[in-house]
Structure formats: C-alpha cells, structure tokens
C-alpha cells in the first residue's frame, strides 16, 4: 500500500515552506478500497410521484478485509471489541427508547462502527478529537463509558452535561481531549484546527480528528475550516463520512465531484479514499494522517465510503432509500466482516473466544445500562447557573506548556504609522 | 369549514400561493421527496416538480443568498430552515445582505425565510431556540410569529406577497397540537396588526405564538377567581403594533409581557419602553415580565420546564399584579 506521503508530491515541509514547485500537477487521490461500487441514486418520476431509484451493479462479491500495515493481532481484537460495544450500546439505546426512557430521539451509527472506532483508535493520548452524532463508538475508544452516552439520551443528572444537552453532545478538555459538538454541521472543523494551532503555539504538533458527513460538508464553514488548517499547516485529520444519505437527501444532490476526497486537491492537502466498513483501512489511513500531523506536515482528508444503515434517527423509517442499497451494504456489515476476518481468515480468535468476547461486551453494556437507568433526573433548579465562568470554577493555563516567546534585540516599541489609515 | 392544524394551515398557505403565482417557489433541505423534516411541504414536489421545490445541499448561507438572488429577478422564494436554530448559519446573508438591500441600493427582497422554532418539546439547546430578537434588531426585516392556524395561513400568504424579507417563525409545539376552522379561501392576515385573543378588563398579557395558548389557559383559571385577563396576540414583532399595545394598556392599566426567549434584550423590554413613551399615565402598576431564563434552553425535561414560562407562572404573576 502506498502511504499518503509519497502520493502528495507538492507537500510542504514541516516549516510550512514548499520543498519544490513542479510545473505539472501531480496530485492524486489514493484509493485503498478493494472494491469500487458502481451505482448511482437518481430522482425519478413514477406516475404522479417522485422517488429515488438506484441504478448500477449491486451484485458484486463482498471484498476481503485489507491487511493492516500497522495493527497487531491484539490491536485488531481490541478494535473489534469497541465495534461490538458500539453496536450493543446502540441496541440498548433503541430498547430504552422503546421503553419510553429516552428523551427525544436516538441516532445510530449502524454500519459505520469501523469508521468511528478504528479512526479514534489511531489517536495518541495527547491528541484531540470531536465526534459527530453517529460517532458514538469513538467516545468509547477515547475512554468515555457507554453509560455517559446513555445518560445523555435519557437527560439524566449524571450525564456529562448534567441534563443540559443530549446525544454525543459533550466534551472533556481535561483528560480525554474531546470538543463537544453542536448540531450545526461543519462548525467543529475550524475549532479543531484551532486546537492544533493552540498546541503548536505551546510547542506541540498534535493531531486533531473530527468527522463530517457527505451532507454536512456542503456548509461554508467546512471550507473555511479545512482551508485554514491547510494554510496554517495544522494537524487536522478530517474524516468525511460518505454514507450516501444526508437525512433524506442522496449524496448525488450534495456535490458534483465523483469522490469527496477530490476536494483535497482544491485545498492543496492530501486526500485518500477508504472503505469505511473495513476497520483496517480506516485505521491505516487514520494512523498515517495522525503521523503526518505529529510530524508537522499538516492536514489530511480521508473519505470513508459506507452506508447509513438506518434512518436519519429513530423516527425515520428511511422509506425513501431504495431497498437494494440496504441489501448491498448489509452484506458489507463492518462487524460481520471483521469477525470473519479475525475468526475464520486469520484465526486470531477461536469461536469460543469470540463468543466469550461477545458475552463480555453484553455484560458490560447491561451494567452500563443499569447505571444510566438508575441515575436521577436533574432538579428543575439545575437549569440555572453556569452561563459564565466565574468564582474560580476554572483555572485557565496552557495545556502543553507556556508558549515560547520569541524576542529580538530590538528595543523599539509598537509602530505608529499615521499614513494610509483606512478610516480616520 | 375544514378543521386544519397549524401545520396544515401553513402548508395550505404556501400551496395556494404557488398555485396562484408562478413566481413563488420553495427551496430548502429535504423539502422534496421527503416533504421536509416536519412534512410542511409534503406532496409539493409531486404537484409543482423539482424545479419549484428545490432540494438544496446543506448550506444555509447559500439558501438565503440564492433566495435573495432569485428575488432580484422578480421571483418570490420561500426558503425552509430545518430548524430555525440553523438560520444562525446564514446570519451574515440575512443581516448584511438581505435586510439592508432596500435601504442602501433600492432593491427589494421579497422572500420568506421560514421554519420551526420554539421549545416545550425537549429539543435541547440547538432545536428549541426562539431567535426572533436576532431579526427584530435588524431593521429591514419583518418578523412573523403566528399563534393559530387561521393566522398561520393568512400571515404566510401575506408574507409571500409582501415586498420585504420576512422571517416566518412556526412554533413547532403548535404544529400538530392545535386545530381550528380555516377558510379554504384566499385571505390574508395583514402584517403588523395585533389581535385581541381574549378581551378582559383587569390586566393585559401581551404575548405571541405558543404562549398565547399558555396565557389563554391561565386566563381561564383566573376568570374563576374573578380576574378578567385581556390577551393581546402580537402576531408580528416587526412591525410591532404599537397602537394595539397602547390601547390595551389604556383599557386595563396593568401589563404583563410574556415571551419564551431569554429575558435580557427580549421583546418585553422594548414593549415596556413603548408603554413608557406612549401610555405611562395610563399605568396602574409595574410592567411585569415572564420570560425564558438567560441561558441556553436545557434539554432535560425538568430543566426545560424550569427555563420556559408555564401556566402557573402566569397565574401567579397575574394575581400579584391584580392586587398591586
Ligand atoms: C447547518 C445545519 N443545517 C441543517 C442541519 C439539520 N441536519 C441535521 S443532520 C442533517 C443531515 C446530515 O447528513 P450528513 O452530513 O451526511 O451526516 P449523516 O447524518 O449522514 O451522518 C441535517 C440536514 C444541521 N444539523 N446543521
Ligand atoms: Mg451522510
């Protein structure tokens, strides 16, 4: 497998200067996939109604998992366990919803567990990340408990936001280095770039990972955030989760490029395409991007191709999705495929070990569910307070060390240019 | 006369205008085959086609900018925001481009920016906001907040026909919860005219949208104690019907302003100032405010309940003011 670095000819050196300028354009977008699906979704009129139809070859065989260049057997099993936790946690949430214990809706990452888990797994401890709503698996990898997310959904007093927000909308700037998402799509991207900027001012090149959907990437702030990281050469690792749908809108109606990874060319940064249902491909691409970030080599855009296997949220039956698409991607279930790979192909897990692992995961989720269910609802009065940081609730200090300040021998003060002032 | 929900009335208003006027068209996210997140435009694409029911990428700035651009050619766009919270993403286009265009270069912007706002449905901080004051403080925009199905249809039609940019805030709590007879005919409710939702002599509650119903419920309870409340439904916050405000103060001499959005910088402060300027001598007590708290709208039901004005708050404050 080619690494990203060799594919990006015009890459800047760590100090941000171009190493060379070639007169021909030599960018390419590596594609790590072992299969390139060939279909498109169209809006068609049928009788008096409009609906979506899929056209193309949907009978191709399921590709194998690509061997990782980096992951050990133990690491693969650990990622697999997180993926199981991710899915079982969401099943538990679905049940809690049916029991009327969830406030609002439930969002699922079904079919996207490899992307959430293997990506976050590639981060080092000091790196930062921010999940989108479907990346509930990333939270588990980064050390949050399933009960944290469950309590968010149930609006419990014990939730990370103490009831003030739901879903994966929480963060932790102390230990787990996670920025809380907001609902507005794309807004995390410049924020994560800023985290990398702050760390760099403190002498550290860190990786900052976040995600955006095939729909969310249409926002203007996505452009601003990536371009900012590109120009400043910041260690942004941006996963574009191309899961074919943005609520009810097929990706064909969001953009005109063939693959969103191509956008990287426009930003002047490396871009890569991977199969988002293959945990090894996700990890390898993420790890290479994280290492580029640590080396001060700037941002990377990773397009993970997969399919949102449920509706937008629990209320949405996704009737608008052509059925054959679900069938096609159901065969590419990231957990089934990884399980096959570990148990049958690599024989890294015996059937018994696999069964034990699944049982252990189920036990953990059941315990977590208990914790979440038993947490009380917040008091009404807990709605008050905390709007401002005051009374010493936080001490703000540089996380990675005091920025080194460059001083020169010049004793001159600030300049006072009088001429050419725009508005007098 | 058919009974329509608030949502159906809005739908009918837009539909009728599209039938009547070929320059009216819709744009927004998921509004086509899906019919919009709340199904306001359900069936529109089948009737009017994807040319006039434009499914856009997720790009609020582009939606507003494109709506404005189309309006410059004589079209009347109706743009949907999946939730009004997301209109913040288009704030620059709205505030600096659309609101100022007529004043600065004489180009009108006949467009409607519509979508669901408001709380009481546990939507959390990003799906419950009442952003009306962001727009009230932008001269050039009209801000419309209907409380009833009849008004929702009539105000929508008026907004579409208006030559100015209109922010049309549909209260999502009301969408499917209230129903009333709505004439199937072509009628409008003029922008800038408040209505008396309930006549009374003892004190006035000035409010709009979902809280009109809260005030009505409180008024029903207070009536049993012999306190007769007058409720003024503002219908639009810009233009604000100052005359109606002054008249109700003259009648009852006591005023509560009731709104959902945060207290500081809210419409209550503006209304209190207008009363001071125009009807100070008619007052027989302090102007009271019942409002949302000065924070984001919290998600958890007990917290949201505490944040938002409730019937009990209205009853308590009304008793207090009555005995002042
Ligand atoms: C700026 C903005 N506009 C609209 C929305 C409403 N909305 C929430 S999710 C969504 C679709 C997102 O699709 P995509 O980015 O592809 O992510 P996916 O749900 O497929 O993971 C929309 C339109 C939003 N959250 N933010
Ligand atoms: Mg998507």
Coordinates of C-alpha atoms in Angstrom, one line a residue, chain B residues 64-65 67-68 92-102 107-109 111 113 139-141 164-166:
Chain B
X64 CA -30.6 32.7 1.7
X65 CA -28.2 34.1 -0.8
X67 CA -33.3 33.1 -2.4
X68 CA -32.3 36.8 -2.4
X92 CA -24.5 37.4 7.6
X93 CA -26.5 37.0 4.4
X94 CA -29.7 38.0 6.3
X95 CA -28.3 40.8 8.3
X96 CA -25.8 42.4 5.9
X97 CA -27.2 41.4 2.5
X98 CA -30.9 41.0 2.7
X99 CA -32.0 43.4 5.5
X100 CA -30.0 46.3 4.2
X101 CA -30.6 46.0 0.4
X102 CA -33.6 48.2 0.0
X107 CA -33.5 46.7 -4.4
X108 CA -36.4 45.0 -2.7
X109 CA -36.1 41.4 -1.3
X111 CA -38.5 36.5 0.2
X113 CA -37.4 32.5 5.4
X139 CA -34.2 47.0 10.5
X140 CA -35.4 45.9 7.1
X141 CA -36.8 42.5 8.2
X164 CA -39.9 42.7 2.1
X165 CA -37.8 39.9 3.6
X166 CA -40.0 38.1 6.1

